[in-house]
Amino acid sequence: MEILAFGVTADEKPLLERAFAGHHEVRCLDVFLSEDTAPIAAGYEIVSSSVNADLGARVLNALSAGGTKMIAQRSTGFNNIDLDVARRLGMTVGRVSYYSPHSVAEFAWTLALAVNRKVVRAAIRTRDFDFRLNGLMGRDFHGRTAGILGTGKIGEAFARIAHGFGMGLLGWDVARNPACLELGMTYVDKEELLARSDLISLHVPLLESTHHLIDAAALKAMRDDAILVNSSRGGLIDTAALVDELRAGRFTGIGLDVYEAEAGVFFLDKSLEAVEDDTLARLVTFPHVVVTSHQAYYTADAVGQIIDTTVRNVADYLAGRRSENTLVPSA
């Protein structure tokens, strides 16, 4: 059987081909699955999608009409998939429920350190042979407080690194993680965490209840010199409200690996096009803001695990099995 994979990067392609070798053929496309590209999948029973694919009702109906019966999403998040429509169409939808939490946690810390120590600005200066230190002063994380919103596997990994820095730990979650408690974490309500934390990192899924978890009120509750990092989902932050606070001169630094309107922008080369998103265009102009293109998961270890799980999801579908990765079983 030949499987069609959308949104495959150049780094990912050989890993996918090697993982499926001896089992199935895989056709890799660098374009993302959308209403415009869905017709390419006609005749393919199994389609693999990336995190920024559009799997709304119109795309799912187009895929189903073309004969697609199984979607293997190569990500943990699935807020881009209309599961009710997939269920009505009798499609099977699988995802990757687990991959290396260290990949995301370590990158979140990369962003935190970069904005704290002004690494991007310093690197740009030295390339121009400007070796002055003015404006590059950071501060020690040791002895300060890290607030972690979401203390699952990734939040726990982030907490362990914070503990290694000698930071105090505050946590917020629907359930307490025993491993985080052992590290000395104190669980508090969101408002107290925002008010007391020097560094705030987001590690919760994007659900209806967490959309704009960091809204205008939450931003105002944060300390003026706080650092905010988001390596989870862009929709957790009200970006327009964030820009308003940045324009008011607040916060030591903001590190964002995700953006709420990133679909159709991230993972693509837009360097020769006019920027249509005024909020994003304004956001990247602030010198203490670092924006990266949803790459926190992008390590050989994590991508390898994602692909291995995708291969298993396809095998489970063909064998009629369900697993913890099955979001929607076929009828």
mmCIF file of C-alpha atoms in Angstrom:
data_model
loop_
_atom_site.group_PDB
_atom_site.id
_atom_site.type_symbol
_atom_site.label_atom_id
_atom_site.label_comp_id
_atom_site.label_asym_id
_atom_site.label_seq_id
_atom_site.Cartn_x
_atom_site.Cartn_y
_atom_site.Cartn_z
ATOM 1 C CA MET A 1 0.000 0.000 0.000
ATOM 2 C CA GLU A 2 1.176 3.546 -0.734
ATOM 3 C CA ILE A 3 0.647 6.157 1.977
ATOM 4 C CA LEU A 4 0.503 9.869 1.216
ATOM 5 C CA ALA A 5 2.266 12.120 3.725
ATOM 6 C CA PHE A 6 1.662 15.866 3.695
ATOM 7 C CA GLY A 7 3.866 18.581 5.217
ATOM 8 C CA VAL A 8 7.065 16.535 5.234
ATOM 9 C CA THR A 9 10.291 18.470 5.795
ATOM 10 C CA ALA A 10 13.540 17.649 4.020
ATOM 11 C CA ASP A 11 14.979 16.361 7.309
ATOM 12 C CA GLU A 12 11.928 14.201 7.977
ATOM 13 C CA LYS A 13 11.599 12.590 4.540
ATOM 14 C CA PRO A 14 14.435 10.024 4.791
ATOM 15 C CA LEU A 15 13.313 9.059 8.291
ATOM 16 C CA LEU A 16 9.758 8.421 7.080
ATOM 17 C CA GLU A 17 10.905 6.441 4.070
ATOM 18 C CA ARG A 18 13.260 4.327 6.170
ATOM 19 C CA ALA A 19 10.614 3.664 8.851
ATOM 20 C CA PHE A 20 8.029 2.459 6.329
ATOM 21 C CA ALA A 21 10.543 0.471 4.241
ATOM 22 C CA GLY A 22 9.575 -3.176 4.047
ATOM 23 C CA HIS A 23 6.016 -2.376 5.115
ATOM 24 C CA HIS A 24 4.516 0.221 2.796
ATOM 25 C CA GLU A 25 5.498 2.790 0.214
ATOM 26 C CA VAL A 26 5.254 6.392 1.334
ATOM 27 C CA ARG A 27 4.898 9.388 -0.959
ATOM 28 C CA CYS A 28 6.169 12.516 0.783
ATOM 29 C CA LEU A 29 4.900 15.992 -0.077
ATOM 30 C CA ASP A 30 6.242 19.250 1.343
ATOM 31 C CA VAL A 31 2.866 20.983 0.878
ATOM 32 C CA PHE A 32 0.441 21.062 3.780
ATOM 33 C CA LEU A 33 -2.927 19.372 3.768
ATOM 34 C CA SER A 34 -5.627 21.953 3.096
ATOM 35 C CA GLU A 35 -8.778 22.396 1.058
ATOM 36 C CA ASP A 36 -6.612 23.249 -1.958
ATOM 37 C CA THR A 37 -4.310 20.239 -1.643
ATOM 38 C CA ALA A 38 -6.828 17.621 -0.451
ATOM 39 C CA PRO A 39 -7.645 16.484 -4.022
ATOM 40 C CA ILE A 40 -4.063 15.176 -4.315
ATOM 41 C CA ALA A 41 -5.060 12.458 -1.828
ATOM 42 C CA ALA A 42 -7.694 10.953 -4.134
ATOM 43 C CA GLY A 43 -7.163 7.201 -4.218
ATOM 44 C CA TYR A 44 -5.082 7.044 -1.046
ATOM 45 C CA GLU A 45 -6.681 5.027 1.748
ATOM 46 C CA ILE A 46 -4.185 6.321 4.337
ATOM 47 C CA VAL A 47 -3.050 9.934 4.605
ATOM 48 C CA SER A 48 -0.518 11.273 7.094
ATOM 49 C CA SER A 49 -0.775 14.918 8.153
ATOM 50 C CA SER A 50 1.390 17.398 10.025
ATOM 51 C CA VAL A 51 0.500 19.588 12.962
ATOM 52 C CA ASN A 52 -0.574 22.619 10.898
ATOM 53 C CA ALA A 53 -2.795 20.697 8.492
ATOM 54 C CA ASP A 54 -6.354 21.874 7.986
ATOM 55 C CA LEU A 55 -8.585 18.933 8.822
ATOM 56 C CA GLY A 56 -11.843 20.779 9.137
ATOM 57 C CA ALA A 57 -15.158 19.590 7.764
ATOM 58 C CA ARG A 58 -14.562 20.614 4.131
ATOM 59 C CA VAL A 59 -11.149 18.918 3.960
ATOM 60 C CA LEU A 60 -12.370 15.758 5.670
ATOM 61 C CA ASN A 61 -15.316 15.505 3.290
ATOM 62 C CA ALA A 62 -12.977 15.949 0.324
ATOM 63 C CA LEU A 63 -10.630 13.252 1.643
ATOM 64 C CA SER A 64 -13.492 10.856 2.302
ATOM 65 C CA ALA A 65 -14.907 11.432 -1.169
ATOM 66 C CA GLY A 66 -11.489 10.536 -2.569
ATOM 67 C CA GLY A 67 -11.391 7.250 -0.689
ATOM 68 C CA THR A 68 -9.321 8.157 2.362
ATOM 69 C CA LYS A 69 -10.295 6.093 5.387
ATOM 70 C CA MET A 70 -7.442 6.704 7.822
ATOM 71 C CA ILE A 71 -5.589 9.867 8.897
ATOM 72 C CA ALA A 72 -2.322 9.434 10.780
ATOM 73 C CA GLN A 73 -1.425 12.796 12.262
ATOM 74 C CA ARG A 74 2.253 13.192 13.094
ATOM 75 C CA SER A 75 1.748 15.266 16.227
ATOM 76 C CA THR A 76 0.312 15.160 19.716
ATOM 77 C CA GLY A 77 -2.043 18.088 19.240
ATOM 78 C CA PHE A 78 -5.252 17.506 17.300
ATOM 79 C CA ASN A 79 -7.155 20.772 17.716
ATOM 80 C CA ASN A 80 -6.928 21.132 13.912
ATOM 81 C CA ILE A 81 -9.105 18.050 13.318
ATOM 82 C CA ASP A 82 -12.909 18.054 13.356
ATOM 83 C CA LEU A 83 -13.281 14.730 15.139
ATOM 84 C CA ASP A 84 -17.083 14.770 15.000
ATOM 85 C CA VAL A 85 -17.036 15.010 11.229
ATOM 86 C CA ALA A 86 -14.383 12.296 10.980
ATOM 87 C CA ARG A 87 -16.545 10.059 13.161
ATOM 88 C CA ARG A 88 -19.615 10.720 11.009
ATOM 89 C CA LEU A 89 -17.625 9.851 7.892
ATOM 90 C CA GLY A 90 -16.444 6.593 9.441
ATOM 91 C CA MET A 91 -12.789 7.590 9.267
ATOM 92 C CA THR A 92 -10.061 6.442 11.644
ATOM 93 C CA VAL A 93 -7.896 9.192 13.106
ATOM 94 C CA GLY A 94 -4.666 8.497 14.952
ATOM 95 C CA ARG A 95 -2.150 10.802 16.563
ATOM 96 C CA VAL A 96 1.130 10.564 18.455
ATOM 97 C CA SER A 97 0.194 10.663 22.127
ATOM 98 C CA TYR A 98 3.801 10.681 23.332
ATOM 99 C CA TYR A 99 7.271 11.672 22.181
ATOM 100 C CA SER A 100 10.354 12.994 23.945
ATOM 101 C CA PRO A 101 9.185 15.670 26.408
ATOM 102 C CA HIS A 102 12.792 16.796 26.708
ATOM 103 C CA SER A 103 12.813 18.162 23.164
ATOM 104 C CA VAL A 104 10.119 20.728 23.956
ATOM 105 C CA ALA A 105 11.234 21.454 27.527
ATOM 106 C CA GLU A 106 14.825 22.048 26.471
ATOM 107 C CA PHE A 107 13.744 24.366 23.668
ATOM 108 C CA ALA A 108 11.491 26.297 26.035
ATOM 109 C CA TRP A 109 14.578 26.842 28.160
ATOM 110 C CA THR A 110 16.518 27.847 25.044
ATOM 111 C CA LEU A 111 13.978 30.617 24.492
ATOM 112 C CA ALA A 112 14.030 31.640 28.147
ATOM 113 C CA LEU A 113 17.817 31.908 28.189
ATOM 114 C CA ALA A 114 17.934 33.652 24.818
ATOM 115 C CA VAL A 115 15.584 36.462 25.841
ATOM 116 C CA ASN A 116 17.071 36.767 29.331
ATOM 117 C CA ARG A 117 20.662 37.112 28.087
ATOM 118 C CA LYS A 118 19.770 38.962 24.859
ATOM 119 C CA VAL A 119 21.522 36.304 22.781
ATOM 120 C CA VAL A 120 19.879 37.193 19.460
ATOM 121 C CA ARG A 121 20.711 40.879 19.788
ATOM 122 C CA ALA A 122 24.276 40.075 20.840
ATOM 123 C CA ALA A 123 24.805 37.711 17.897
ATOM 124 C CA ILE A 124 23.519 40.287 15.418
ATOM 125 C CA ARG A 125 25.835 42.928 16.898
ATOM 126 C CA THR A 126 28.951 40.800 16.764
ATOM 127 C CA ARG A 127 28.299 39.900 13.121
ATOM 128 C CA ASP A 128 28.548 43.633 12.504
ATOM 129 C CA PHE A 129 31.712 43.711 14.666
ATOM 130 C CA ASP A 130 29.899 45.698 17.366
ATOM 131 C CA PHE A 131 31.188 44.241 20.623
ATOM 132 C CA ARG A 132 29.610 46.663 23.098
ATOM 133 C CA LEU A 133 27.729 45.303 26.105
ATOM 134 C CA ASN A 134 25.239 48.154 26.423
ATOM 135 C CA GLY A 135 21.701 46.802 26.643
ATOM 136 C CA LEU A 136 22.764 43.177 27.004
ATOM 137 C CA MET A 137 22.510 42.812 30.771
ATOM 138 C CA GLY A 138 20.500 39.800 31.915
ATOM 139 C CA ARG A 139 19.930 38.325 35.361
ATOM 140 C CA ASP A 140 20.525 35.061 37.192
ATOM 141 C CA PHE A 141 17.719 32.519 37.150
ATOM 142 C CA HIS A 142 19.215 30.982 40.295
ATOM 143 C CA GLY A 143 17.155 31.978 43.321
ATOM 144 C CA ARG A 144 14.230 33.220 41.268
ATOM 145 C CA THR A 145 10.806 31.616 40.721
ATOM 146 C CA ALA A 146 9.596 29.578 37.741
ATOM 147 C CA GLY A 147 5.841 29.320 37.235
ATOM 148 C CA ILE A 148 4.770 26.336 35.142
ATOM 149 C CA LEU A 149 1.263 26.214 33.715
ATOM 150 C CA GLY A 150 0.719 22.541 32.943
ATOM 151 C CA THR A 151 2.826 19.979 34.793
ATOM 152 C CA GLY A 152 2.488 16.898 32.624
ATOM 153 C CA LYS A 153 5.485 15.200 31.041
ATOM 154 C CA ILE A 154 6.819 18.329 29.329
ATOM 155 C CA GLY A 155 6.055 20.599 32.269
ATOM 156 C CA GLU A 156 7.811 18.142 34.557
ATOM 157 C CA ALA A 157 10.888 18.111 32.297
ATOM 158 C CA PHE A 158 10.896 21.910 32.311
ATOM 159 C CA ALA A 159 10.592 21.885 36.110
ATOM 160 C CA ARG A 160 13.551 19.540 36.480
ATOM 161 C CA ILE A 161 15.728 21.940 34.504
ATOM 162 C CA ALA A 162 14.455 24.876 36.577
ATOM 163 C CA HIS A 163 15.257 22.926 39.730
ATOM 164 C CA GLY A 164 18.771 22.397 38.386
ATOM 165 C CA PHE A 165 19.125 26.155 38.025
ATOM 166 C CA GLY A 166 18.211 26.503 41.684
ATOM 167 C CA MET A 167 14.820 28.099 41.085
ATOM 168 C CA GLY A 168 11.724 27.975 43.243
ATOM 169 C CA LEU A 169 8.834 26.177 41.560
ATOM 170 C CA LEU A 170 5.176 27.151 41.311
ATOM 171 C CA GLY A 171 2.731 24.953 39.414
ATOM 172 C CA TRP A 172 -0.809 25.153 38.092
ATOM 173 C CA ASP A 173 -2.722 22.176 36.742
ATOM 174 C CA VAL A 174 -5.946 20.232 37.167
ATOM 175 C CA ALA A 175 -3.935 17.456 38.837
ATOM 176 C CA ARG A 176 -0.726 17.539 40.864
ATOM 177 C CA ASN A 177 2.284 15.697 39.502
ATOM 178 C CA PRO A 178 3.988 13.722 42.316
ATOM 179 C CA ALA A 179 7.362 14.075 40.581
ATOM 180 C CA CYS A 180 6.995 17.863 40.596
ATOM 181 C CA LEU A 181 6.023 17.825 44.269
ATOM 182 C CA GLU A 182 9.214 15.890 44.994
ATOM 183 C CA LEU A 183 11.151 18.698 43.325
ATOM 184 C CA GLY A 184 9.609 21.128 45.811
ATOM 185 C CA MET A 185 6.896 22.570 43.564
ATOM 186 C CA THR A 186 4.052 24.414 45.251
ATOM 187 C CA TYR A 187 0.716 24.309 43.442
ATOM 188 C CA VAL A 188 -1.188 27.593 43.482
ATOM 189 C CA ASP A 189 -4.023 29.174 41.520
ATOM 190 C CA LYS A 190 -3.231 30.806 38.206
ATOM 191 C CA GLU A 191 -3.442 34.363 39.473
ATOM 192 C CA GLU A 192 -0.936 33.751 42.275
ATOM 193 C CA LEU A 193 1.439 31.960 39.926
ATOM 194 C CA LEU A 194 1.363 34.852 37.473
ATOM 195 C CA ALA A 195 1.907 37.429 40.193
ATOM 196 C CA ARG A 196 4.841 35.649 41.865
ATOM 197 C CA SER A 197 6.785 34.151 38.964
ATOM 198 C CA ASP A 198 9.883 35.607 37.331
ATOM 199 C CA LEU A 199 9.700 33.066 34.516
ATOM 200 C CA ILE A 200 6.403 31.655 33.232
ATOM 201 C CA SER A 201 6.265 28.718 30.822
ATOM 202 C CA LEU A 202 3.140 27.254 29.207
ATOM 203 C CA HIS A 203 2.742 23.492 28.828
ATOM 204 C CA VAL A 204 -0.997 22.863 28.530
ATOM 205 C CA PRO A 205 -2.973 21.588 25.519
ATOM 206 C CA LEU A 206 -5.154 23.949 23.509
ATOM 207 C CA LEU A 207 -8.749 23.248 24.470
ATOM 208 C CA GLU A 208 -11.841 25.407 24.614
ATOM 209 C CA SER A 209 -11.127 25.903 28.317
ATOM 210 C CA THR A 210 -7.506 26.958 27.736
ATOM 211 C CA HIS A 211 -7.987 29.199 24.703
ATOM 212 C CA HIS A 212 -6.465 32.586 25.614
ATOM 213 C CA LEU A 213 -5.459 31.226 28.998
ATOM 214 C CA ILE A 214 -3.075 34.166 29.012
ATOM 215 C CA ASP A 215 -5.510 36.950 28.174
ATOM 216 C CA ALA A 216 -5.352 40.687 28.865
ATOM 217 C CA ALA A 217 -6.179 40.213 32.554
ATOM 218 C CA ALA A 218 -3.563 37.483 32.976
ATOM 219 C CA LEU A 219 -0.908 39.613 31.300
ATOM 220 C CA LYS A 220 -1.689 42.516 33.602
ATOM 221 C CA ALA A 221 -1.368 40.177 36.595
ATOM 222 C CA MET A 222 2.200 39.309 35.617
ATOM 223 C CA ARG A 223 5.210 41.151 36.943
ATOM 224 C CA ASP A 224 6.525 43.965 34.767
ATOM 225 C CA ASP A 225 9.932 42.264 34.586
ATOM 226 C CA ALA A 226 8.636 38.725 33.976
ATOM 227 C CA ILE A 227 9.723 36.437 31.168
ATOM 228 C CA LEU A 228 6.967 34.515 29.337
ATOM 229 C CA VAL A 229 7.647 31.443 27.191
ATOM 230 C CA ASN A 230 5.156 29.511 25.070
ATOM 231 C CA SER A 231 6.255 26.320 23.329
ATOM 232 C CA SER A 232 2.843 24.629 23.473
ATOM 233 C CA ARG A 233 0.074 26.121 21.305
ATOM 234 C CA GLY A 234 -0.287 29.671 20.030
ATOM 235 C CA GLY A 235 -3.938 29.964 20.987
ATOM 236 C CA LEU A 236 -3.036 29.898 24.672
ATOM 237 C CA ILE A 237 -2.037 33.564 24.439
ATOM 238 C CA ASP A 238 -4.141 36.518 23.306
ATOM 239 C CA THR A 239 -1.438 37.909 21.036
ATOM 240 C CA ALA A 240 -3.140 41.249 20.412
ATOM 241 C CA ALA A 241 -3.307 41.822 24.170
ATOM 242 C CA LEU A 242 0.342 40.796 24.468
ATOM 243 C CA VAL A 243 1.349 43.377 21.870
ATOM 244 C CA ASP A 244 -0.534 46.040 23.826
ATOM 245 C CA GLU A 245 1.435 45.192 26.979
ATOM 246 C CA LEU A 246 4.724 45.155 25.079
ATOM 247 C CA ARG A 247 3.967 48.575 23.637
ATOM 248 C CA ALA A 248 3.536 49.767 27.220
ATOM 249 C CA GLY A 249 7.126 48.688 27.907
ATOM 250 C CA ARG A 250 6.363 45.651 30.027
ATOM 251 C CA PHE A 251 8.228 42.345 30.463
ATOM 252 C CA THR A 252 11.897 41.452 30.364
ATOM 253 C CA GLY A 253 11.421 39.039 27.482
ATOM 254 C CA ILE A 254 8.942 36.947 25.515
ATOM 255 C CA GLY A 255 9.880 33.663 23.833
ATOM 256 C CA LEU A 256 7.314 32.222 21.438
ATOM 257 C CA ASP A 257 7.714 29.046 19.415
ATOM 258 C CA VAL A 258 4.037 29.088 18.494
ATOM 259 C CA TYR A 259 1.562 31.724 17.326
ATOM 260 C CA GLU A 260 -2.207 31.590 17.290
ATOM 261 C CA ALA A 261 -2.452 32.464 13.578
ATOM 262 C CA GLU A 262 0.568 30.427 12.476
ATOM 263 C CA ALA A 263 -1.316 28.185 10.035
ATOM 264 C CA GLY A 264 -0.355 29.110 6.495
ATOM 265 C CA VAL A 265 2.696 31.023 7.740
ATOM 266 C CA PHE A 266 4.923 28.832 9.899
ATOM 267 C CA PHE A 267 7.027 26.203 8.093
ATOM 268 C CA LEU A 268 6.865 28.305 4.893
ATOM 269 C CA ASP A 269 9.227 30.815 3.283
ATOM 270 C CA LYS A 270 7.439 34.159 3.395
ATOM 271 C CA SER A 271 10.582 36.269 3.090
ATOM 272 C CA LEU A 272 9.706 37.661 -0.356
ATOM 273 C CA GLU A 273 6.057 38.393 0.448
ATOM 274 C CA ALA A 274 4.313 41.298 2.111
ATOM 275 C CA VAL A 275 3.365 40.471 5.692
ATOM 276 C CA GLU A 276 -0.420 40.469 5.915
ATOM 277 C CA ASP A 277 -0.639 39.702 9.629
ATOM 278 C CA ASP A 278 -0.223 43.071 11.347
ATOM 279 C CA THR A 279 -0.090 41.511 14.813
ATOM 280 C CA LEU A 280 2.757 39.173 13.911
ATOM 281 C CA ALA A 281 4.581 41.943 12.050
ATOM 282 C CA ARG A 282 4.412 44.171 15.136
ATOM 283 C CA LEU A 283 5.315 41.358 17.508
ATOM 284 C CA VAL A 284 8.658 40.572 15.868
ATOM 285 C CA THR A 285 9.748 44.228 15.963
ATOM 286 C CA PHE A 286 10.180 44.239 19.739
ATOM 287 C CA PRO A 287 13.856 43.739 20.609
ATOM 288 C CA HIS A 288 13.075 41.611 23.666
ATOM 289 C CA VAL A 289 10.803 39.202 21.796
ATOM 290 C CA VAL A 290 12.080 36.024 20.108
ATOM 291 C CA VAL A 291 9.722 34.174 17.757
ATOM 292 C CA THR A 292 10.642 30.791 16.266
ATOM 293 C CA SER A 293 8.698 28.651 13.821
ATOM 294 C CA HIS A 294 7.170 25.833 15.916
ATOM 295 C CA GLN A 295 10.434 23.906 16.154
ATOM 296 C CA ALA A 296 10.527 22.878 19.821
ATOM 297 C CA TYR A 297 9.721 19.254 18.963
ATOM 298 C CA TYR A 298 12.231 19.183 16.106
ATOM 299 C CA THR A 299 15.012 16.921 17.321
ATOM 300 C CA ALA A 300 16.149 13.667 15.735
ATOM 301 C CA ASP A 301 15.030 11.853 18.885
ATOM 302 C CA ALA A 302 11.517 13.290 18.994
ATOM 303 C CA VAL A 303 10.871 13.160 15.249
ATOM 304 C CA GLY A 304 12.093 9.560 15.203
ATOM 305 C CA GLN A 305 9.627 8.655 17.942
ATOM 306 C CA ILE A 306 6.825 10.476 16.130
ATOM 307 C CA ILE A 307 7.498 8.554 12.942
ATOM 308 C CA ASP A 308 7.805 5.189 14.712
ATOM 309 C CA THR A 309 4.448 5.798 16.387
ATOM 310 C CA THR A 310 2.905 6.785 13.057
ATOM 311 C CA VAL A 311 4.083 3.501 11.556
ATOM 312 C CA ARG A 312 2.475 1.613 14.473
ATOM 313 C CA ASN A 313 -0.747 3.605 14.079
ATOM 314 C CA VAL A 314 -0.970 2.553 10.435
ATOM 315 C CA ALA A 315 -0.312 -1.082 11.381
ATOM 316 C CA ASP A 316 -2.993 -0.923 14.082
ATOM 317 C CA TYR A 317 -5.513 0.486 11.616
ATOM 318 C CA LEU A 318 -4.824 -2.214 9.048
ATOM 319 C CA ALA A 319 -5.101 -4.894 11.740
ATOM 320 C CA GLY A 320 -8.317 -3.433 13.152
ATOM 321 C CA ARG A 321 -6.705 -2.576 16.489
ATOM 322 C CA ARG A 322 -7.152 0.480 18.687
ATOM 323 C CA SER A 323 -4.527 2.036 20.924
ATOM 324 C CA GLU A 324 -3.998 5.073 23.130
ATOM 325 C CA ASN A 325 -3.236 6.956 19.914
ATOM 326 C CA THR A 326 -6.641 6.297 18.339
ATOM 327 C CA LEU A 327 -8.760 9.441 18.449
ATOM 328 C CA VAL A 328 -11.583 8.210 16.245
ATOM 329 C CA PRO A 329 -12.074 4.518 15.405
ATOM 330 C CA SER A 330 -13.613 3.615 12.084
ATOM 331 C CA ALA A 331 -17.235 2.503 12.050
#
